Short mmCIF file of C-alpha atoms and ligand atoms in Angstrom, two decimals:
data_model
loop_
_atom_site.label_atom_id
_atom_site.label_comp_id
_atom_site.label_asym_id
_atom_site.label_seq_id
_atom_site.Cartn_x
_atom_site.Cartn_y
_atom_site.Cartn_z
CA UNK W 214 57.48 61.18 119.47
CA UNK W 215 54.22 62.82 121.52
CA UNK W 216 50.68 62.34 120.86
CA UNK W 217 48.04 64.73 122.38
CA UNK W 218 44.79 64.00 122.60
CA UNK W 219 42.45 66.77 121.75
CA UNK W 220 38.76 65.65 124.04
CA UNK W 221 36.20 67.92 122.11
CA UNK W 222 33.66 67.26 118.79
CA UNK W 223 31.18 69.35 117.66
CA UNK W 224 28.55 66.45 117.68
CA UNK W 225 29.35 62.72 117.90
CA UNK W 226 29.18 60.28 114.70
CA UNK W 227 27.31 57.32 115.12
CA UNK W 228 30.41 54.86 115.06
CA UNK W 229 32.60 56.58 117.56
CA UNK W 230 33.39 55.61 120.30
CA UNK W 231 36.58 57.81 120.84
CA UNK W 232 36.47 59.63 123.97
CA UNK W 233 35.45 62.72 123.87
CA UNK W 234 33.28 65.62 124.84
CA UNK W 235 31.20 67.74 122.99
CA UNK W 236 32.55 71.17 123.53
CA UNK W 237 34.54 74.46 121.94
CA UNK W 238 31.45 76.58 121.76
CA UNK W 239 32.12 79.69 123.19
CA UNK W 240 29.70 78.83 126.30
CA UNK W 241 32.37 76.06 126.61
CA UNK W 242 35.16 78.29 126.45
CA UNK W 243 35.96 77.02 130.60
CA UNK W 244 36.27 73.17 129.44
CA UNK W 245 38.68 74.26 126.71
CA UNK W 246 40.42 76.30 129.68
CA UNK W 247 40.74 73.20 132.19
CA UNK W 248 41.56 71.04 129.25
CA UNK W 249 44.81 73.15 128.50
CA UNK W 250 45.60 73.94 132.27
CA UNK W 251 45.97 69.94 132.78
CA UNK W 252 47.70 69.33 129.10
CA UNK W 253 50.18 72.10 130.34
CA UNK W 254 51.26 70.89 133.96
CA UNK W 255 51.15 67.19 132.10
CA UNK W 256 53.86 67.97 129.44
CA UNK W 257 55.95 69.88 132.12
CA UNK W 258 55.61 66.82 134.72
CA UNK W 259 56.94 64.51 131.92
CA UNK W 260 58.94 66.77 130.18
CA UNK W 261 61.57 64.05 130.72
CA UNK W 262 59.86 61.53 129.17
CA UNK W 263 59.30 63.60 125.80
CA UNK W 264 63.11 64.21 125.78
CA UNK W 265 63.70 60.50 125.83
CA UNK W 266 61.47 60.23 122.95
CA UNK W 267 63.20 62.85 120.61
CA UNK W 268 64.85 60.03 118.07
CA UNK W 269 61.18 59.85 116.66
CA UNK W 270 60.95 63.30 116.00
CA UNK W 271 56.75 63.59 115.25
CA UNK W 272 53.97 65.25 116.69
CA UNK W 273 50.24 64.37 116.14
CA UNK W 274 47.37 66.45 117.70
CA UNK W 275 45.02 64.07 117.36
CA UNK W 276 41.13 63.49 118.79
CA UNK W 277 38.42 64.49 119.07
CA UNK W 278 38.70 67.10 116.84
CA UNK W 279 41.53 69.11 117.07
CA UNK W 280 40.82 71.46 114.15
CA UNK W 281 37.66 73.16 117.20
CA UNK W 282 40.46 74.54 119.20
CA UNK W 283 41.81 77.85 118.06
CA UNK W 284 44.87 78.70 117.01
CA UNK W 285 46.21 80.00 119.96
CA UNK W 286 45.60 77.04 121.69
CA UNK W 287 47.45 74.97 119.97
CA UNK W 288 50.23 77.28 119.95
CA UNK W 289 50.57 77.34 123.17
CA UNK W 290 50.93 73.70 123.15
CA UNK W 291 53.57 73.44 120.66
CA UNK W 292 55.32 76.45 122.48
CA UNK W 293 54.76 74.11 126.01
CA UNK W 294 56.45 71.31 124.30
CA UNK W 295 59.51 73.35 123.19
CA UNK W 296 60.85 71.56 119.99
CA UNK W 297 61.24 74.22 117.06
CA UNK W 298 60.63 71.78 114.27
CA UNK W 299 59.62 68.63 114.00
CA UNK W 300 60.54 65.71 110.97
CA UNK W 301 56.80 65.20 110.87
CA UNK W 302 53.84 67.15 112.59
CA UNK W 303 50.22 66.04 112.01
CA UNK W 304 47.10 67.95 112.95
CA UNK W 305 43.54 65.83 112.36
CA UNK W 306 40.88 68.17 111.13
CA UNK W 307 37.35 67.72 110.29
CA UNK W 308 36.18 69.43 106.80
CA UNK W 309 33.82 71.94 107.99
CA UNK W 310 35.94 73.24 110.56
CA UNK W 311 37.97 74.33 107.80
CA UNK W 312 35.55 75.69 105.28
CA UNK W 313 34.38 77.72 108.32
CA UNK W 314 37.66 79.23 109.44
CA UNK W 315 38.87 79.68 106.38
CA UNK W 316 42.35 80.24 104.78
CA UNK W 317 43.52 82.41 107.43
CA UNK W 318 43.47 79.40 110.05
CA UNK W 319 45.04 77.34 107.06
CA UNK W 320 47.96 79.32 106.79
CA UNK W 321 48.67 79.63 110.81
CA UNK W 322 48.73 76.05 111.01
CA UNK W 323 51.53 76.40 108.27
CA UNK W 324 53.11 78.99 110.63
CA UNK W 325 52.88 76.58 113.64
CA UNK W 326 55.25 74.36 111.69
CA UNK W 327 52.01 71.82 110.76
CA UNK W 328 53.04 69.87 108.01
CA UNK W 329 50.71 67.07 107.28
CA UNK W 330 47.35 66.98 107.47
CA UNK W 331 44.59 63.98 108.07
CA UNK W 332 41.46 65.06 107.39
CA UNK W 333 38.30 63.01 108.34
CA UNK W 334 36.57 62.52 104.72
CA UNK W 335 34.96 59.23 105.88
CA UNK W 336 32.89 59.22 102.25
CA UNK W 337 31.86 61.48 98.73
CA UNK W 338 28.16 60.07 99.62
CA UNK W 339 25.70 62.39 101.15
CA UNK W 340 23.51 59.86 102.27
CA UNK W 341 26.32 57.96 103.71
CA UNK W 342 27.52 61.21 105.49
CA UNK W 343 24.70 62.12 106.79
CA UNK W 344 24.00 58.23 108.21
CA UNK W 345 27.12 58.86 109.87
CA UNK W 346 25.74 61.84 111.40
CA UNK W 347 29.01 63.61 109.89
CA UNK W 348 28.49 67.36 109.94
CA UNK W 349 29.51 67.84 106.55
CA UNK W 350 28.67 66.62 103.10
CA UNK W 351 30.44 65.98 100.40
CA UNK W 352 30.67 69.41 98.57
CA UNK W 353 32.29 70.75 102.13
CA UNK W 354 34.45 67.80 101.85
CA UNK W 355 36.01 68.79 98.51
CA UNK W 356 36.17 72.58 99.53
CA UNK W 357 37.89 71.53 102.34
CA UNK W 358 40.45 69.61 100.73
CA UNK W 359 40.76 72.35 97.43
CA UNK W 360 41.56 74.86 100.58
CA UNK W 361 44.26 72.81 101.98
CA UNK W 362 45.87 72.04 98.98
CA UNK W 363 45.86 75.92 97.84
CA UNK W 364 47.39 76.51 101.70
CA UNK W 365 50.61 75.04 100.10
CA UNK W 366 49.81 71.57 102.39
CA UNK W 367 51.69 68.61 100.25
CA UNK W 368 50.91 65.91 102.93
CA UNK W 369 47.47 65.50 102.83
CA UNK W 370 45.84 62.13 103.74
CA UNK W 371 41.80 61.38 103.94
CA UNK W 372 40.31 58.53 106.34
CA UNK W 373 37.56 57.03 104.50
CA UNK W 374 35.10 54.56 106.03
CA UNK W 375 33.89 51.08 104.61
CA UNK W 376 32.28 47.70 105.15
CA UNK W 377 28.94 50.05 105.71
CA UNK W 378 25.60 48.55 105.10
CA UNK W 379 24.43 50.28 101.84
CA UNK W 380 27.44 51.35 100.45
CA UNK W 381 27.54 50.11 96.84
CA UNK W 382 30.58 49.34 95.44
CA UNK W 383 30.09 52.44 93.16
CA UNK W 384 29.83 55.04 95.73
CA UNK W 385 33.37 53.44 97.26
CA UNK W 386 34.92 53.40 93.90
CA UNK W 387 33.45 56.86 93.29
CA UNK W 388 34.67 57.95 96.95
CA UNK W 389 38.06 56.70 96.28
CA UNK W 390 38.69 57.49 92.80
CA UNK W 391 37.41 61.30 93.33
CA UNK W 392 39.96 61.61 96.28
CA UNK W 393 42.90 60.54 94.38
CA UNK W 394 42.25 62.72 91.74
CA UNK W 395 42.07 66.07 94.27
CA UNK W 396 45.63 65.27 94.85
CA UNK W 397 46.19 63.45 98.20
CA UNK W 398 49.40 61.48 98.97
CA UNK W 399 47.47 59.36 101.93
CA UNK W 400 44.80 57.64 102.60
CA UNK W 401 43.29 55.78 105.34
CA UNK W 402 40.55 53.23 104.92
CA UNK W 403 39.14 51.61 108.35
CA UNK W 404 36.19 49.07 108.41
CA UNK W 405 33.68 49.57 110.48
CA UNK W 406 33.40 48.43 113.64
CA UNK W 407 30.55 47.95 116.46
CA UNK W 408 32.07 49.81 119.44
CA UNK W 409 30.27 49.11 122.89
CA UNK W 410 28.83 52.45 124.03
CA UNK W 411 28.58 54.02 119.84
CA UNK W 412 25.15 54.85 118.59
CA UNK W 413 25.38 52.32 115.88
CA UNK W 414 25.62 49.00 119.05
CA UNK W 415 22.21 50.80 119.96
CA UNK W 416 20.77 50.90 116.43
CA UNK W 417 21.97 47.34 115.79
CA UNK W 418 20.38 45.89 119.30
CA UNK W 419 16.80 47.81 118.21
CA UNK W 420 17.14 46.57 114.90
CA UNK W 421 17.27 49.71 112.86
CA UNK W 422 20.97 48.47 111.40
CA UNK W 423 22.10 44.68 110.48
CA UNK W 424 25.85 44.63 109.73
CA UNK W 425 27.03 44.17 106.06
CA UNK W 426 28.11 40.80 105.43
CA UNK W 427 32.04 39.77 105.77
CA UNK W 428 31.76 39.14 101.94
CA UNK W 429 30.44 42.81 101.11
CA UNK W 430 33.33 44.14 103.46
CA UNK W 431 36.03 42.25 101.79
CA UNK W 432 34.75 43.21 98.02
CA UNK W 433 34.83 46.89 99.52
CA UNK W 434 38.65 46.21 100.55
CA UNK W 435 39.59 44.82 98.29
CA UNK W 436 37.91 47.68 95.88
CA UNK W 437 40.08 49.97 97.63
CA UNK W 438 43.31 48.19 97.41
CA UNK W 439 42.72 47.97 93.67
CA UNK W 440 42.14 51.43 92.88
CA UNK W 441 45.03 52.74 95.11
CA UNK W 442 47.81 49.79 93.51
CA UNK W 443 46.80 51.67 90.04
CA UNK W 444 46.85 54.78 91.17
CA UNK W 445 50.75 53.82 91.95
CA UNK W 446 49.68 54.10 96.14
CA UNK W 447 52.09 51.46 98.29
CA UNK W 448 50.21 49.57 100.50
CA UNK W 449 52.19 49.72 103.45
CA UNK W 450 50.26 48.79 106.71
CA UNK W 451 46.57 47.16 106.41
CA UNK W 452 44.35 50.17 106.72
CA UNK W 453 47.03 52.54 104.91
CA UNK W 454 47.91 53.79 101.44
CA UNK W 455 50.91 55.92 100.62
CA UNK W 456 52.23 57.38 97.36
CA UNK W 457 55.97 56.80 97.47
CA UNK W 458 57.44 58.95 100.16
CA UNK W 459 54.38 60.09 101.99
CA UNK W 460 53.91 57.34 104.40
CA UNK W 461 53.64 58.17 107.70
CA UNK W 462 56.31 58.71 110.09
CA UNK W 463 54.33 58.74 113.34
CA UNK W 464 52.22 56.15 112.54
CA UNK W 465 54.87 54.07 111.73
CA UNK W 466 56.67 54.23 114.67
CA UNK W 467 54.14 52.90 116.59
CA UNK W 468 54.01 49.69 114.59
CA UNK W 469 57.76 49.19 115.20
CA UNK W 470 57.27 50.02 118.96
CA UNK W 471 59.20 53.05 119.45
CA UNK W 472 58.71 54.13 122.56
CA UNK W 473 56.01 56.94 122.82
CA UNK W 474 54.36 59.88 124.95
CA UNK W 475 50.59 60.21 124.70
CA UNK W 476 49.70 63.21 126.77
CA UNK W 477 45.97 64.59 127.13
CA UNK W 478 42.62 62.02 128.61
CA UNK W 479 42.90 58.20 127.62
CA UNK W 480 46.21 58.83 125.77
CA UNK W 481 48.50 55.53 126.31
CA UNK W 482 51.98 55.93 126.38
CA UNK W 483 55.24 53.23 126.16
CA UNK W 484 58.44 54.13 127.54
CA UNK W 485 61.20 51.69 127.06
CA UNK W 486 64.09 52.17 129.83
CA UNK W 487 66.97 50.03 129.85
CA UNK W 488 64.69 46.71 128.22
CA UNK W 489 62.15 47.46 130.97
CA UNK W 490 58.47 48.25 128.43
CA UNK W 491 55.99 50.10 130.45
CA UNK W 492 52.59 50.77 129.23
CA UNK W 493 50.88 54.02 130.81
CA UNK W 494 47.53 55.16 129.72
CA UNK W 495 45.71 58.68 131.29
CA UNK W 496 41.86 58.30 132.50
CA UNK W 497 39.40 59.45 130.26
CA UNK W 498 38.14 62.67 132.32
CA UNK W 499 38.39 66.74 131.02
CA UNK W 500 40.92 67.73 133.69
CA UNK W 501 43.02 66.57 136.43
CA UNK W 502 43.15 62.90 134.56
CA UNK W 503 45.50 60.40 136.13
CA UNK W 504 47.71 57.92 134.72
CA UNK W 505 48.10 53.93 135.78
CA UNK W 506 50.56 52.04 134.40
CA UNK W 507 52.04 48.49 133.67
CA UNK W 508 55.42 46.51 132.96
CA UNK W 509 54.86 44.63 129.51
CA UNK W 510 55.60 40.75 129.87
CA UNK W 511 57.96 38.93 127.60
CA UNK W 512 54.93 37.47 125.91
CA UNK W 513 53.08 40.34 125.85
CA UNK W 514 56.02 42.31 124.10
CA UNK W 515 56.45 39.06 121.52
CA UNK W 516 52.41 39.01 121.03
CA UNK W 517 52.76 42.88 119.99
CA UNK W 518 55.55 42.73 117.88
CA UNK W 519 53.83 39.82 116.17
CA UNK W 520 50.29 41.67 115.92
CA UNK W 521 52.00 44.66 114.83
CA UNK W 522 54.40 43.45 112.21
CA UNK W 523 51.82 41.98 110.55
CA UNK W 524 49.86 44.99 109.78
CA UNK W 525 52.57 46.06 107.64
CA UNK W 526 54.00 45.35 104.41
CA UNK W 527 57.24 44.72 106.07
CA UNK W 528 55.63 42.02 107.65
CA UNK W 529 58.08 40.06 110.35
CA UNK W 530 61.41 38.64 109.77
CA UNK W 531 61.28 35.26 109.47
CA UNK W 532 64.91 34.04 110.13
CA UNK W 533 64.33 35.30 114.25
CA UNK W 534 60.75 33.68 114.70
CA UNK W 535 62.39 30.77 116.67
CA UNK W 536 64.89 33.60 118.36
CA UNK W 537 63.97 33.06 122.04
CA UNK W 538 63.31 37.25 122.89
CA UNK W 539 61.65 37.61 119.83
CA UNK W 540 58.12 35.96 118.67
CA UNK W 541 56.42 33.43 120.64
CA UNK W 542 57.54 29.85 119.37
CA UNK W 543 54.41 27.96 120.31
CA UNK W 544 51.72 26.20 118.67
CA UNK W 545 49.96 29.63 117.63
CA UNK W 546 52.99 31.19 115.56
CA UNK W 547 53.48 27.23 114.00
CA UNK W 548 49.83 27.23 113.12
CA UNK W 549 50.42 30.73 110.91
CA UNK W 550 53.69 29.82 109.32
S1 LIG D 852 34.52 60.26 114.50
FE1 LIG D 852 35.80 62.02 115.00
S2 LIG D 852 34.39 63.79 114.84
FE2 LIG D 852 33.08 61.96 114.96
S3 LIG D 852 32.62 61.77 117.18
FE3 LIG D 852 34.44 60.49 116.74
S4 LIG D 852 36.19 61.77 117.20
FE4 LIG D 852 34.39 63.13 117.01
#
């Protein structure tokens, strides 16, 4: 199960706070370059580790933007990581990467062995869009996603964005109800959040943003989870909506805690080697990045199973709260039974 994280955007959006670098222009053909040299001697100095992680057989190329790299790029990445085919491979695009390469680049992600595809929607609302500072609106957005679908992609899932300021409940609905009816099998809804360092903590400190109220954010959920229970989508995990089948595999191995390898800046990593849980996480730099790590506590590894089982729909089991190695049995898990 391997993550890479792709470090470039064309521009950034005002809520991000991934890291990342904006890059992939042909004048920054040399960052691309480093990039890969470092990705490359990382996967074959932990080539090891990735073995050890085959039972979860996934990849995600995630960012960033991955869909800024060319194709041969990330061939040679999949070719550096040696596994023919994988149960579940995910590429994150952005929409006007793909109106602007076209089918061609559609169909040799197909060839790469790509076979689902998250694509960052974030809204059908041009003035939301463009508040974003998104670099496409929402005619691109639907191109995009008639493209991939005519590509012969069946697992298709949009991130959308809510708990905005301005957004109506109508433009959501519209948002939601549009994408369903293009044909996804996925969808991804996060709230938004202030991150420290984004544009929008700046616009908020200056005043030019106030927050939308925790009553307009949970109408907006709960909008969502509406349209997508009718629509016959299985809420499986908090921020995630799958028609039957098309949940992800990846994704859902992190919320059990399979161990993982995140290779590429700031990707975290767990490695789980005879009960010992180690945390590792790369530094957030273009090239050369290191890595620190730590052993996970007993607590710690009860706090995350907690915190993580109860973002899905399996939830925790029950009968092993008071199990000793399992959650913690203090005053805090009392307090939510
Ligand atoms: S939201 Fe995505 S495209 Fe926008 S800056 Fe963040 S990583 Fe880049």
């Amino acid at each position: 199960m391997v993550y890479v994280h792709v470090p470039f955007c064309r521009s950034f959006c005002t809520y991000c706070d991934f890291y990342s670098e904006i890059a992939c222009r042909e004048k920054d053909a040399q960052a691309t370059k480093d990039w890969l040299r470092s990705l490359l001697s990382e996967i074959s100095s932990r080539r090891t580790e990735i073995e050890a992680t085959s039972d979860t057989n996934t990849l995600y190329i995630g960012g960033g933007t991955p869909s800024v790299l060319p194709l041969d790029v990330l061939r040679r990445i999949v070719e550096a990581l040696g596994q023919k085919q994988y149960d579940e491979f995910t590429v994150e695009v952005n929409p006007e990467d793909i109106i602007e390469k076209g089918p061609e680049y559609l169909a040799g992600l197909r060839d790469l062995g790509v076979d689902r595809i998250s694509v960052g929607v974030q809204s059908l609302d041009d003035g939301i869009l463009r508040w974003m500072g998104r670099r496409h609106d929402a005619e691109r957005a639907r191109n995009a996603l008639r493209m991939l679908r005519d590509a012969g992609f069946e697992s298709i899932s949009a991130d959308v964005i809510f708990g905005i300021n301005g957004l109506s409940l109508r433009m959501l609905e519209g948002t939601v109800e549009e994408l369903v009816g293009m044909g996804i099998q996925h969808l991804s809804a996060y709230q938004l959040s202030i991150e420290e360092g984004s544009a929008l903590a700046g616009m908020i400190e200056d005043g030019r943003y106030t927050e939308a109220s925790d009553e307009e954010c949970r109408a907006q959920y709960e909008l969502i989870c509406d349209i997508l229970r009718v629509r016959g989508f299985r809420h499986y995990e908090i921020s995630n909506w799958a028609l039957p089948g098309r949940e992800a595999v990846h994704n859902s191995a992190y919320w059990k805690r399979l161990p993982y390898v995140g290779l590429g800046p700031g990707a975290h990593s767990l490695s789980i080697v005879d009960g010992v849980q180690r945390r590792s996480w790369n530094s957030q730099q273009l090239s050369g990045w290191t890595s620190e790590s730590e052993t996970l506590s007993l607590e710690e590894i009860r706090e995350e199973r907690l915190m993580l089982g109860l973002r899905t729909a399996e939830g925790i089991d029950g009968k092993r709260i008071e199990e000793k190695d399992f959650f913690i049995a203090d005053s805090i898990i009392r307090d939510l039974i």
